XYZ file of C-alpha atoms in Angstrom:
598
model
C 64.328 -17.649 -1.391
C 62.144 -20.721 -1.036
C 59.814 -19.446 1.343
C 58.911 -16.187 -1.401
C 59.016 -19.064 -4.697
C 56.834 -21.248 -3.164
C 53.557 -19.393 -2.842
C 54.187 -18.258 -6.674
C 54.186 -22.081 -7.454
C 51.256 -23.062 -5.854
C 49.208 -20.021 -7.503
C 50.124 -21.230 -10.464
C 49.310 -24.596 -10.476
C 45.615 -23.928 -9.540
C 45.702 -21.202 -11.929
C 42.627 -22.695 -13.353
C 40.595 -23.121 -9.910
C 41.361 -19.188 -8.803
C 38.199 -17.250 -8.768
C 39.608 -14.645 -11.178
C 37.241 -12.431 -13.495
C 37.132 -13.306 -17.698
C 38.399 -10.890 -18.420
C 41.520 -10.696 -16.433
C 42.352 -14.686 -16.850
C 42.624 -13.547 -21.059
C 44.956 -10.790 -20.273
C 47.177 -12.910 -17.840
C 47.034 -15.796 -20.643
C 48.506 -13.480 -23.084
C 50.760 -12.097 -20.949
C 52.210 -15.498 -20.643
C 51.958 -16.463 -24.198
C 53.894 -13.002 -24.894
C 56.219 -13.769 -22.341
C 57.306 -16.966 -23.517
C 57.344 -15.974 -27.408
C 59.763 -13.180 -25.905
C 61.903 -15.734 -24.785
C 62.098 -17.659 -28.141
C 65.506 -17.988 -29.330
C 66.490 -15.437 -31.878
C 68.964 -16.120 -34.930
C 72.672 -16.019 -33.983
C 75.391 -15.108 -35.607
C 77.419 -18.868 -37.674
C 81.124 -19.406 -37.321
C 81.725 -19.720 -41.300
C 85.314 -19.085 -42.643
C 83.969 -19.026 -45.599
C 86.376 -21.399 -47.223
C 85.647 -23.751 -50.234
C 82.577 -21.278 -50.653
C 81.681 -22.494 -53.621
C 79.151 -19.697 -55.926
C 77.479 -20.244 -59.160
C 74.206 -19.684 -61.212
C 71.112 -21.766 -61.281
C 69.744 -22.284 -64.903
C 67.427 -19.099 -63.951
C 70.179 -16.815 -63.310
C 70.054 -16.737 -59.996
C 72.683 -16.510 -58.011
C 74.107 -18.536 -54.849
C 77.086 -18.772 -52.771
C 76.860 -21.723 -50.165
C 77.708 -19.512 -47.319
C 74.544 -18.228 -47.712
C 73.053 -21.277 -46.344
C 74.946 -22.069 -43.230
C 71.931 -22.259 -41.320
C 71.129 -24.938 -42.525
C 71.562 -28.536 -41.498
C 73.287 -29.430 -44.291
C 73.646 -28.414 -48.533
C 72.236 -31.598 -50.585
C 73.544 -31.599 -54.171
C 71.857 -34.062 -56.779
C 73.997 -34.232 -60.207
C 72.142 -33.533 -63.176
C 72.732 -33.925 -66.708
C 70.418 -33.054 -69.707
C 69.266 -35.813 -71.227
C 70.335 -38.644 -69.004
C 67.814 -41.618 -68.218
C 68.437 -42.274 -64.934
C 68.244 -38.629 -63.544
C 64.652 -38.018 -65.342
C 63.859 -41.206 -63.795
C 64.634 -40.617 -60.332
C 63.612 -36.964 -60.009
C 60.087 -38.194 -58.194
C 62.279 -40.276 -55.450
C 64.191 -36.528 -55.055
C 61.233 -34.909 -54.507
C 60.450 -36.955 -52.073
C 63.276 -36.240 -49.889
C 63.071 -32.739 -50.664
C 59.555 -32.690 -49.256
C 60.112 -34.580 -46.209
C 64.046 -33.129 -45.645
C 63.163 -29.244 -46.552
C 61.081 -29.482 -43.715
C 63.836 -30.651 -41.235
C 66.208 -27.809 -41.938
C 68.653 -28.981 -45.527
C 69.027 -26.944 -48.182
C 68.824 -28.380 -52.146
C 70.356 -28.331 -55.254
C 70.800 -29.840 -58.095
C 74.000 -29.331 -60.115
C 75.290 -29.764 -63.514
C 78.892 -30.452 -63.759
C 78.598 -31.249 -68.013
C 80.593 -29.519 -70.354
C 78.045 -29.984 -73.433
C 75.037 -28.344 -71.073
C 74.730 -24.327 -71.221
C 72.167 -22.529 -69.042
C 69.985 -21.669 -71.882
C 69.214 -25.836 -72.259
C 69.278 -27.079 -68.715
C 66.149 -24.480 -68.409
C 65.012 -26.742 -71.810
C 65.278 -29.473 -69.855
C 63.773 -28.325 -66.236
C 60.590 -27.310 -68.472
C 60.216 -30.455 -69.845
C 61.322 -32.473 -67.105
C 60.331 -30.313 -63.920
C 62.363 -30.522 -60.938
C 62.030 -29.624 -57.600
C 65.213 -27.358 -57.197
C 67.156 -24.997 -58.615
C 70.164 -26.409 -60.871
C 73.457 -24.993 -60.590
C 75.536 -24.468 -63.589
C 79.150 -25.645 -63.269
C 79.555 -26.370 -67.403
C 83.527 -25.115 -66.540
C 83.377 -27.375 -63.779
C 85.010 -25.576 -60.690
C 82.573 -26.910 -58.418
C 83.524 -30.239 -59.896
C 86.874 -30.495 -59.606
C 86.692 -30.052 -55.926
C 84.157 -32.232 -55.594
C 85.550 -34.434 -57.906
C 82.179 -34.823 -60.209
C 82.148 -37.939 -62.327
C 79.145 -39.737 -62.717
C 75.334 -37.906 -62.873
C 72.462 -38.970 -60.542
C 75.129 -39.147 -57.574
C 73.911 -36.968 -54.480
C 76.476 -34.862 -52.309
C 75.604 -34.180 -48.480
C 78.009 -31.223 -47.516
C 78.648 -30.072 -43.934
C 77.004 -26.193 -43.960
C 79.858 -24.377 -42.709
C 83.320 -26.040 -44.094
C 81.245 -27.800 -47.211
C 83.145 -31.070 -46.847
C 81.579 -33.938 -47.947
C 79.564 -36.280 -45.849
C 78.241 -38.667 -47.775
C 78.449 -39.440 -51.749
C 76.246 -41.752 -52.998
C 73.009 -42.705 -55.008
C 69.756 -41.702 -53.750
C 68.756 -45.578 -53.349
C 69.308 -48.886 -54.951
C 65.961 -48.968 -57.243
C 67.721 -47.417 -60.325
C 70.537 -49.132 -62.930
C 71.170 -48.950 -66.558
C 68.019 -49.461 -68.812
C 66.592 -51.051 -66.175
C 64.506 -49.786 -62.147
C 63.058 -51.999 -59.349
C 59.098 -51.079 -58.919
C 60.321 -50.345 -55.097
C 63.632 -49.805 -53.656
C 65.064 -51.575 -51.043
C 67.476 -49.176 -49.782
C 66.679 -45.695 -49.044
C 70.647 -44.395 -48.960
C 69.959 -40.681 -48.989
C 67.261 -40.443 -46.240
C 69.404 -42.718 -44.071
C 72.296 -40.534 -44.149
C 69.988 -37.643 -43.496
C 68.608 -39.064 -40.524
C 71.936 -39.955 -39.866
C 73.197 -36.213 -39.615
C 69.952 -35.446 -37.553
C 70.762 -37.551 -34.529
C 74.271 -35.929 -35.192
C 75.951 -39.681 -36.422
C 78.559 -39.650 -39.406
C 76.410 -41.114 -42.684
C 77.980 -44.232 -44.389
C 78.649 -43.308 -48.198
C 77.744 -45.364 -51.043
C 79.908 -43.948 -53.805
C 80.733 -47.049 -55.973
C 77.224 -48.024 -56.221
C 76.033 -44.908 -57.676
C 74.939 -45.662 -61.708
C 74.486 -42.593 -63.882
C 75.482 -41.059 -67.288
C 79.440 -40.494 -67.452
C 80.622 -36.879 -66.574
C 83.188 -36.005 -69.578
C 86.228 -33.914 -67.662
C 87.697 -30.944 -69.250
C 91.153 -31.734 -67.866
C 90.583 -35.412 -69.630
C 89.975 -34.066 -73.322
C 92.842 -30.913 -72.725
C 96.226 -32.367 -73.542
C 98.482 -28.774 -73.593
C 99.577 -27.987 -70.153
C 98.415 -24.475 -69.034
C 101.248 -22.026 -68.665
C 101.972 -18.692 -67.335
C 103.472 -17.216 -70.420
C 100.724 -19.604 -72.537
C 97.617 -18.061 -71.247
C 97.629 -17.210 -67.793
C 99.403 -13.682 -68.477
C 96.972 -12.665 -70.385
C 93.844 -13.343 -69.120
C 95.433 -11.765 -65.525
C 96.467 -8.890 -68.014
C 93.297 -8.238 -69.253
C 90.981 -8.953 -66.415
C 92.942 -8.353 -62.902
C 95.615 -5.891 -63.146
C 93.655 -3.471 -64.591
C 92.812 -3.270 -60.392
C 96.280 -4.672 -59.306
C 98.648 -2.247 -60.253
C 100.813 0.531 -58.352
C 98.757 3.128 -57.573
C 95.292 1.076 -58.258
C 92.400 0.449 -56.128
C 93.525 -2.885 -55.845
C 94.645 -3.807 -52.561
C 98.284 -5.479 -53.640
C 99.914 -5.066 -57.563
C 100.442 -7.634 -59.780
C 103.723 -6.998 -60.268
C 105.181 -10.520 -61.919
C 104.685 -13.986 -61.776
C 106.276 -14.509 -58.498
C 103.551 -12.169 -57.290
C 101.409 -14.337 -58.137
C 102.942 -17.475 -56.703
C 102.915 -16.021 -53.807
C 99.048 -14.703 -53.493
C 97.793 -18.136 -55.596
C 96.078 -19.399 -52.598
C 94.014 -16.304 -51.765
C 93.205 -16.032 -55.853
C 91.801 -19.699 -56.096
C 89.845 -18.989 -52.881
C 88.116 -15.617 -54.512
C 87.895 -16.887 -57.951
C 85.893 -20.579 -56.304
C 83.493 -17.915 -54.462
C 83.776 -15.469 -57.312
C 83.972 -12.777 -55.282
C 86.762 -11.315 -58.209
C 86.843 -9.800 -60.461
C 84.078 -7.457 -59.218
C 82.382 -7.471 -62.298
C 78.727 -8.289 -61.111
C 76.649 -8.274 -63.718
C 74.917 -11.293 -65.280
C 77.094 -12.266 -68.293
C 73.911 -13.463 -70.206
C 72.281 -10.549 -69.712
C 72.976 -7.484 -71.742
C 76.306 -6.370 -73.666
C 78.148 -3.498 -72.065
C 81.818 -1.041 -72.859
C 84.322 -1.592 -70.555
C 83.676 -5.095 -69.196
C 86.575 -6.523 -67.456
C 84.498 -9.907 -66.726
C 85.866 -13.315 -66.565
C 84.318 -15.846 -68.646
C 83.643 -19.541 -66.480
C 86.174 -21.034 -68.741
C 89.226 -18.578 -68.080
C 88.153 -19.013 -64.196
C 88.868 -22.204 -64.804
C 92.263 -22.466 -66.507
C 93.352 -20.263 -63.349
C 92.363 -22.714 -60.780
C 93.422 -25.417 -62.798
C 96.920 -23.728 -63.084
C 97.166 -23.336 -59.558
C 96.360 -26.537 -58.648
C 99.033 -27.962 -61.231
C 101.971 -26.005 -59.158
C 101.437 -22.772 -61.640
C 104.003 -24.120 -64.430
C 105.651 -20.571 -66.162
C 106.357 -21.601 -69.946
C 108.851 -20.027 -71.712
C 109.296 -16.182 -72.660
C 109.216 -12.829 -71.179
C 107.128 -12.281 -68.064
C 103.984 -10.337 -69.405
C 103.564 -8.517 -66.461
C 106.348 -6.788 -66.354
C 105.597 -5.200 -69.509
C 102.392 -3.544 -67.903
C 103.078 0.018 -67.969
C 100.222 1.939 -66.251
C 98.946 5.711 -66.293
C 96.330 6.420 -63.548
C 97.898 9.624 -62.673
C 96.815 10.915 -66.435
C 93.693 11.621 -67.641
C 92.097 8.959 -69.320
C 89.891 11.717 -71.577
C 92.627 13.831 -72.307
C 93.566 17.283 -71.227
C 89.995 18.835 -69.608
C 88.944 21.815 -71.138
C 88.413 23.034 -67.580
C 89.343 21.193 -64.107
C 87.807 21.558 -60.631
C 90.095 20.739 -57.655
C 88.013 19.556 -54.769
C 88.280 20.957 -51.219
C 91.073 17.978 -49.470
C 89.363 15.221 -47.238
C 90.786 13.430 -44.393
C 89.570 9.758 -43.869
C 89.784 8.177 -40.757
C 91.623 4.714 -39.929
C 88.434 2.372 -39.716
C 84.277 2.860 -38.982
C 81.696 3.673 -40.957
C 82.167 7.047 -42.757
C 79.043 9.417 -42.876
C 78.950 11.086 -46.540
C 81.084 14.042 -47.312
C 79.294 16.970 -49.353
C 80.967 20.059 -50.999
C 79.362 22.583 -53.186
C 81.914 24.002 -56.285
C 80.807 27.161 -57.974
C 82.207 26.654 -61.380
C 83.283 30.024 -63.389
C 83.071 30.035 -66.703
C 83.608 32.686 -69.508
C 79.899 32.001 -70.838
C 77.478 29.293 -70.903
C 78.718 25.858 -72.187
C 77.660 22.525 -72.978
C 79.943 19.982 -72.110
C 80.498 16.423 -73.816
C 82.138 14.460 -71.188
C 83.243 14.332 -67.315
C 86.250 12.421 -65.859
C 86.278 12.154 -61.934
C 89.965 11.733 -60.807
C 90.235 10.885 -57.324
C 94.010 11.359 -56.091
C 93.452 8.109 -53.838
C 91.435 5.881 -55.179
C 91.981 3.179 -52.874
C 89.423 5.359 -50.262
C 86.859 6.297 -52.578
C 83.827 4.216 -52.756
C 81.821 6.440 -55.205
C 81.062 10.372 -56.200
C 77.781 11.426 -57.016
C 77.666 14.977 -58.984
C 74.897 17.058 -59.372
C 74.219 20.325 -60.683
C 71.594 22.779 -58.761
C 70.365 24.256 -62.544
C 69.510 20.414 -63.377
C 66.774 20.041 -60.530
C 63.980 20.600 -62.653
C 61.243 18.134 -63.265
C 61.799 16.120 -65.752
C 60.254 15.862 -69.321
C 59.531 12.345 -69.178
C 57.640 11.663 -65.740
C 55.037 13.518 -63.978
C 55.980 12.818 -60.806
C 57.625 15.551 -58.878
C 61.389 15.055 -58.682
C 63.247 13.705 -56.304
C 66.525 16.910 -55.478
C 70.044 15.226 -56.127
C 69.014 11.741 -56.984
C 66.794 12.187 -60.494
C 68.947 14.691 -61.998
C 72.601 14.015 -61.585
C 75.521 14.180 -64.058
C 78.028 12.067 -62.935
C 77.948 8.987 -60.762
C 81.567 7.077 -60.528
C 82.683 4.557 -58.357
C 85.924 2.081 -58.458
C 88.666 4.495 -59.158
C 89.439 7.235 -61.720
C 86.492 7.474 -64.153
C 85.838 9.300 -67.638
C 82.360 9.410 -68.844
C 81.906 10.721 -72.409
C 78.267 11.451 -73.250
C 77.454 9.628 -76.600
C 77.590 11.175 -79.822
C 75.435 14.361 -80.513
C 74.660 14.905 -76.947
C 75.805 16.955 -73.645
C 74.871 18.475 -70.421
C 74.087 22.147 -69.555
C 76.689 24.281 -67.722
C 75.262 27.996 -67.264
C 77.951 29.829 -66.715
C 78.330 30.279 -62.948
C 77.167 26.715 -62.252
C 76.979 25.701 -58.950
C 78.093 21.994 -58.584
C 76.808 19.827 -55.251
C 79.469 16.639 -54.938
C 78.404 13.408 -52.802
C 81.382 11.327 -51.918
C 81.150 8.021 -49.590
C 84.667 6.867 -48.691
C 85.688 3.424 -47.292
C 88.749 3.144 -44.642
C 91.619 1.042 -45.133
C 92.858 0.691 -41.865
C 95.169 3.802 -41.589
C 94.794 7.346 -41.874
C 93.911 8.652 -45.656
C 93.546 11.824 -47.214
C 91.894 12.536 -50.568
C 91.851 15.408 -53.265
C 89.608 14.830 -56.071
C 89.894 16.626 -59.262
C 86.756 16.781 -61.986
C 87.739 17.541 -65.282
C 84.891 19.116 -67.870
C 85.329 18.708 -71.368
C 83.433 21.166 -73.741
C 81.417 20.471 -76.892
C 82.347 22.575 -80.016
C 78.779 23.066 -80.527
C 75.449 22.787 -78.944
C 74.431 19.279 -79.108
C 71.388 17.471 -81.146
C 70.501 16.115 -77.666
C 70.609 16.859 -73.748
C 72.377 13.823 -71.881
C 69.647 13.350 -69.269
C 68.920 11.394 -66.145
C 66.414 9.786 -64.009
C 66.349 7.046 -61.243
C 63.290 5.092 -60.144
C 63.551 5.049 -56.352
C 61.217 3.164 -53.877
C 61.326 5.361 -50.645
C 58.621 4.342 -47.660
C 59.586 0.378 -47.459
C 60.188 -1.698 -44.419
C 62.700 -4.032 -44.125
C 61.817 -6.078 -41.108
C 64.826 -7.999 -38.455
C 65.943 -11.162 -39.922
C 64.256 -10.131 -43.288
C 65.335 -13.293 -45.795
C 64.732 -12.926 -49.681
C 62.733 -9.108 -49.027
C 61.557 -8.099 -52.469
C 61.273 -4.632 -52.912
C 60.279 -2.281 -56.566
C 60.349 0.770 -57.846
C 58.924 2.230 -60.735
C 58.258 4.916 -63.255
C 55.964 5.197 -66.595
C 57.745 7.104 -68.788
C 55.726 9.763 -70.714
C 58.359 10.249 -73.997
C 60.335 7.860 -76.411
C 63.938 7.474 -75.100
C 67.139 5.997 -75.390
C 68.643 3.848 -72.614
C 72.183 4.543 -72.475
C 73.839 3.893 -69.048
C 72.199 2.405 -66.159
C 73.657 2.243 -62.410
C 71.829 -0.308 -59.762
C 72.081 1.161 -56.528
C 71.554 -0.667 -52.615
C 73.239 -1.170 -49.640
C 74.847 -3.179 -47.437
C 71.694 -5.666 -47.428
C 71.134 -5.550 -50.840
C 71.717 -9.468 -52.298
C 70.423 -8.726 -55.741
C 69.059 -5.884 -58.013
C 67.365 -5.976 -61.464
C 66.644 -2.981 -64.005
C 63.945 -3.795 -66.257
C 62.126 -2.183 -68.944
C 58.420 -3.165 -69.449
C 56.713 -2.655 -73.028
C 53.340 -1.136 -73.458
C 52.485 -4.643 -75.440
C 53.488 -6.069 -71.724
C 56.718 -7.832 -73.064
C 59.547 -7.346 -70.327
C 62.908 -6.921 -71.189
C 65.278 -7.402 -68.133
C 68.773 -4.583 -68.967
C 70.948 -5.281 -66.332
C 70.754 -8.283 -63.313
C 73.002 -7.814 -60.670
C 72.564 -11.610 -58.972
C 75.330 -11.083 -56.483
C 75.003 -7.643 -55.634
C 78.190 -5.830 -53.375
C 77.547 -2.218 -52.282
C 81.662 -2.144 -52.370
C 81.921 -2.994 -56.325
C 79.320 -0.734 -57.987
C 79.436 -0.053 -61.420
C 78.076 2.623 -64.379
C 76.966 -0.259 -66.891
C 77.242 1.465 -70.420
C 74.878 -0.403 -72.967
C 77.067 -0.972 -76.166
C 73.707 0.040 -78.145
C 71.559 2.446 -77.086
C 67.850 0.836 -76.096
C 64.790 2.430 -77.565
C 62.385 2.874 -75.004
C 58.982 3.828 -76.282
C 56.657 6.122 -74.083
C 54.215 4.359 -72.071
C 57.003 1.908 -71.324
C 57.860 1.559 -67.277
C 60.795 1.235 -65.820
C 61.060 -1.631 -63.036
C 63.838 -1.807 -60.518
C 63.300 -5.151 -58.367
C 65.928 -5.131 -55.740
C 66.268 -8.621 -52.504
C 67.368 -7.804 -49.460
C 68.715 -9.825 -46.922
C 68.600 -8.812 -43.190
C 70.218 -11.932 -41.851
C 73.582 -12.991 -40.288
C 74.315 -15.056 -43.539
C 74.775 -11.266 -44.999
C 78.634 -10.926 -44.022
C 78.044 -7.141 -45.102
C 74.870 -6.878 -42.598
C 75.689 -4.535 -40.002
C 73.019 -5.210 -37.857
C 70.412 -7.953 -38.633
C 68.133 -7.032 -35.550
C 67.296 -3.637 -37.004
C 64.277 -2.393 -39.071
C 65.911 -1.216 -41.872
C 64.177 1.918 -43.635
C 65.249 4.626 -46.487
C 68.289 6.569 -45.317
C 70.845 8.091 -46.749
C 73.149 6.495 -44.654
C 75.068 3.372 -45.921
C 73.918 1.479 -42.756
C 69.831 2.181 -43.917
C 69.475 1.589 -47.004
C 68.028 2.386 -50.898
C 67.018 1.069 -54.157
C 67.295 3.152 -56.602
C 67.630 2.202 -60.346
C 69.825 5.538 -61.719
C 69.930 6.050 -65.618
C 70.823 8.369 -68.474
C 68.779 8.564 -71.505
C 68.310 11.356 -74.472
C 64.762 11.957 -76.122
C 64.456 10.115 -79.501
């Protein structure tokens, strides 16, 4: 072995003295280069157990869980406050460090933990005071709790896959009350994250930190919190809905030992808030049927659990849940369509099921609302409905349209479903309709089986307006391997006046976050549903609780981010170009909605 390297070596090293054409000494130096780029180390995938996975919203309304940035060499948190001296102050030393540390592989943030600041004024104070990060808003002060949060201008180091603290301290020593050294002395932050670099535990400096007071909500609340008091109800109205017998939630909330028992599991969901699956911006829009929990209630949960869940007196609301999924939430249909039965397997990834219904009916009807009715919902994922009569181009674009995505009539997801078209308006059955029915199923680890039933209901009369729909859909992009933050948009100038009534954001598994936006012909943009923390498994029909005028000339924008990457736990394969597909595994953006001419 020797004897065959060593020629190889010498050849190499006079690699410069061979008498070797141009030509060929440019195509063996690129050969080399491409070679050794080849060899570059790509991405790999983090060890993250994703506890104390702390999520929130920066004063843009942008979401981020910290998971997200495991790759990095550590999550710096600087404590804001509106209106405090010593933060304005020192925002050019953070910039600073966020220059010189950005560079070396930390992620920033800032983070207000105050109880009087609201999104809407920390992005007051960012414009006139500009900082160099996002802020994150923890006004009901989850974040601070476990991070125990008292003072502003303090600066958190966290470790980027367990988030535990390693250091707490001021940025330096220039700054104290009403008063700052020209220079500072000691540079406290940078140390420690120089420290961390040569992989050496930082010294913290937390009782030298000076800032403005953080007022605590558990200092100013007196009344314990109780099960009976409050808890009940906000579980009541928010999470059983899901976590009942015979709901698509994955265990019932049967009583308050129930809960004792999963309190651990709900703290860790409700700190990431990966429940309740409501996803959609709370300060954007105002929707029917929102089963969101407010910051505040999120709160008084965690805080219950973490004061050993004290019941209060009375009768155990939960037990006096009584639940009807196996009725129809419409009422008796006029008509009902039993679907063909499906078996699901175990586990994997489940290609689409399609079945084609003719419906028979006595004559041609118009029909006010649709209820999908899966018999286990726990499997399905969603049901797209179309009907083959409705694939005609539409009267507000003059694009061709797209078959079975621009025209649909129904589009559920999470469980049983009734739609109910709004007043005055309906959709088109010819009598001898022919129905085509998309469903994508998800396994639960054993061996399903599912028989959906559709139930029509029928108008008296033949509506003022047809319930139509359309859905902007971006179809020839490129997602490339490793693809962080990909912005993609779709788009379509619509030719009529409208009214917006529903709207349904649709990705896949890479999808991180999805807008649906409207955009004026005076150029004013109007954004009608953000989905920050987009989850292909909790998609929702958004129903606007007042119908948006839409004059013609008007575009609608659907801006979707992808993320490729290994810090997408949903990503099922971060090496891939990722194209159009119908498949869950490629992927979409599509912005689907239903309007009626004005």
């Amino acid at each position: 072995m020797k004897n065959g390297w060593l020629p190889l070596k010498i050849k190499i090293r006079n690699f410069a003295a061979l008498t070797i054409p141009a030509n060929m000494r440019i195509g063996l130096f690129f050969f080399f280069l491409i070679f050794l780029l080849g060899c570059s180390q790509k991405p790999q995938p983090i060890a993250d157990a994703r506890l104390n996975d702390y999520a929130l919203y920066d004063e843009k309304g942008n979401f981020h869980r910290f998971s997200y940035y495991n790759d990095s060499k550590g999550i710096v948190l600087f404590v804001q406050g509106n209106g405090c001296p010593i933060v304005r102050a020192a925002r050019e030393d953070f910039q600073e460090i966020v220059d010189e540390f950005s560079k070396k592989g930390f992620t920033f943030f800032m983070i207000n933990s105050n109880i009087q600041d609201t999104r809407e004024s920390i992005q007051k104070e960012t414009e006139a005071y500009p900082f160099p990060v996002p802020v994150l808003v923890d006004n009901a002060q989850v974040v601070a709790n476990m991070l125990d949060i008292t003072i502003t201008a303090e600066v958190f180091i966290l470790h980027p896959t367990t988030r535990e603290i390693l250091y707490r301290g001021p940025i330096n020593n220039k700054f104290d009350y009403e008063t700052q050294k020209s220079k500072s002395g000691e540079e406290y932050v940078k140390e420690a994250l120089s420290q961390i670099l040569n992989n050496k535990p930082p010294i913290s400096k937390k009782q030298q930190t000076r800032g403005c007071k953080v007022t605590r909500w558990q200092e100013i609340e007196k009344q314990p919190i109780t099960y009976t008091g409050e808890i009940g109800t906000i579980v009541t109205e928010h999470c059983a809905i899901c976590h009942h017998e015979g709901g698509i939630g994955p265990w019932s909330m049967n009583d308050y030992n129930t809960l004792l028992g999963w309190s651990a599991m709900m703290k860790q969901v409700l700190l990431t808030q990966r429940m309740p699956p409501w996803k959609a911006d709370p300060k954007v829009g105002h929707f029917k049927k929102s089963f969101a929990l407010s910051n505040e209630d999120r709160r008084k949960i965690i805080t219950w659990i973490d004061e050993g869940m004290p019941y209060g007196e009375g009768v155990d609301p939960l037990s006096l849940l009584e639940f009807t999924d196996h009725e129809w939430k419409g009422g008796a249909p006029d008509k009902i369509i039993t679907l063909q039965k499906e078996e699901i397997p175990a586990n994997g990834t489940i290609p689409y099921r399609y079945q084609t219904i003719r419906v028979s009916l006595e004559e041609d009807t118009w029909i006010k609302g649709i209820e999908i009715k899966p018999s286990n919902p726990k499997v399905m994922h969603h049901i797209l409905i179309t009907n083959k009569e409705s694939n005609k181009q539409s009267p507000i674009i003059s694009r061709p349209p797209r078959k079975w995505i621009d025209n649909f009539i129904a589009l559920g997801a999470m469980g049983s479903q009734y739609i109910g078209y709004p007043d005055g308006s309906g959709v088109f059955f010819p009598k001898n309709a022919e129905l085509i029915v998309q469903i994508h199923y998800a396994p639960t680890g054993k061996p399903e089986e599912d028989e959906t039933q559709i139930g029509l209901y029928f108008s008296d009369q033949v509506p003022e307006k047809e319930f139509l729909s359309l859905a902007p859909a971006n179809t020839t992009f490129e997602i490339p391997p490793f693809g962080k933050e990909v912005k993609i948009v779709a788009e379509d100038s619509i030719e009529k006046d409208i009214l917006l009534h529903y709207v349904v954001p649709h990705m896949h598994y890479r999808g991180k976050s999805i807008k649906f936006k409207v955009q004026f012909p005076n150029g004013e943009t109007k954004t009608v549903v953000s989905v920050a923390d987009y989850n292909f498994n909790w998609q929702q029909l958004y129903q606007l609780e007042e119908a948006l005028p839409i004059p013609k000339s008007s575009k609608i924008i659907v801006e979707g981010i992808f993320d490729n990457t290994y810090q997408n736990p949903f990503n099922p394969d971060p090496n891939k170009t990722v194209h159009f597909g119908l498949q869950s595994t490629d992927e979409m953006l599509i912005g689907f909605f239903n309007y009626t001419l004005q």
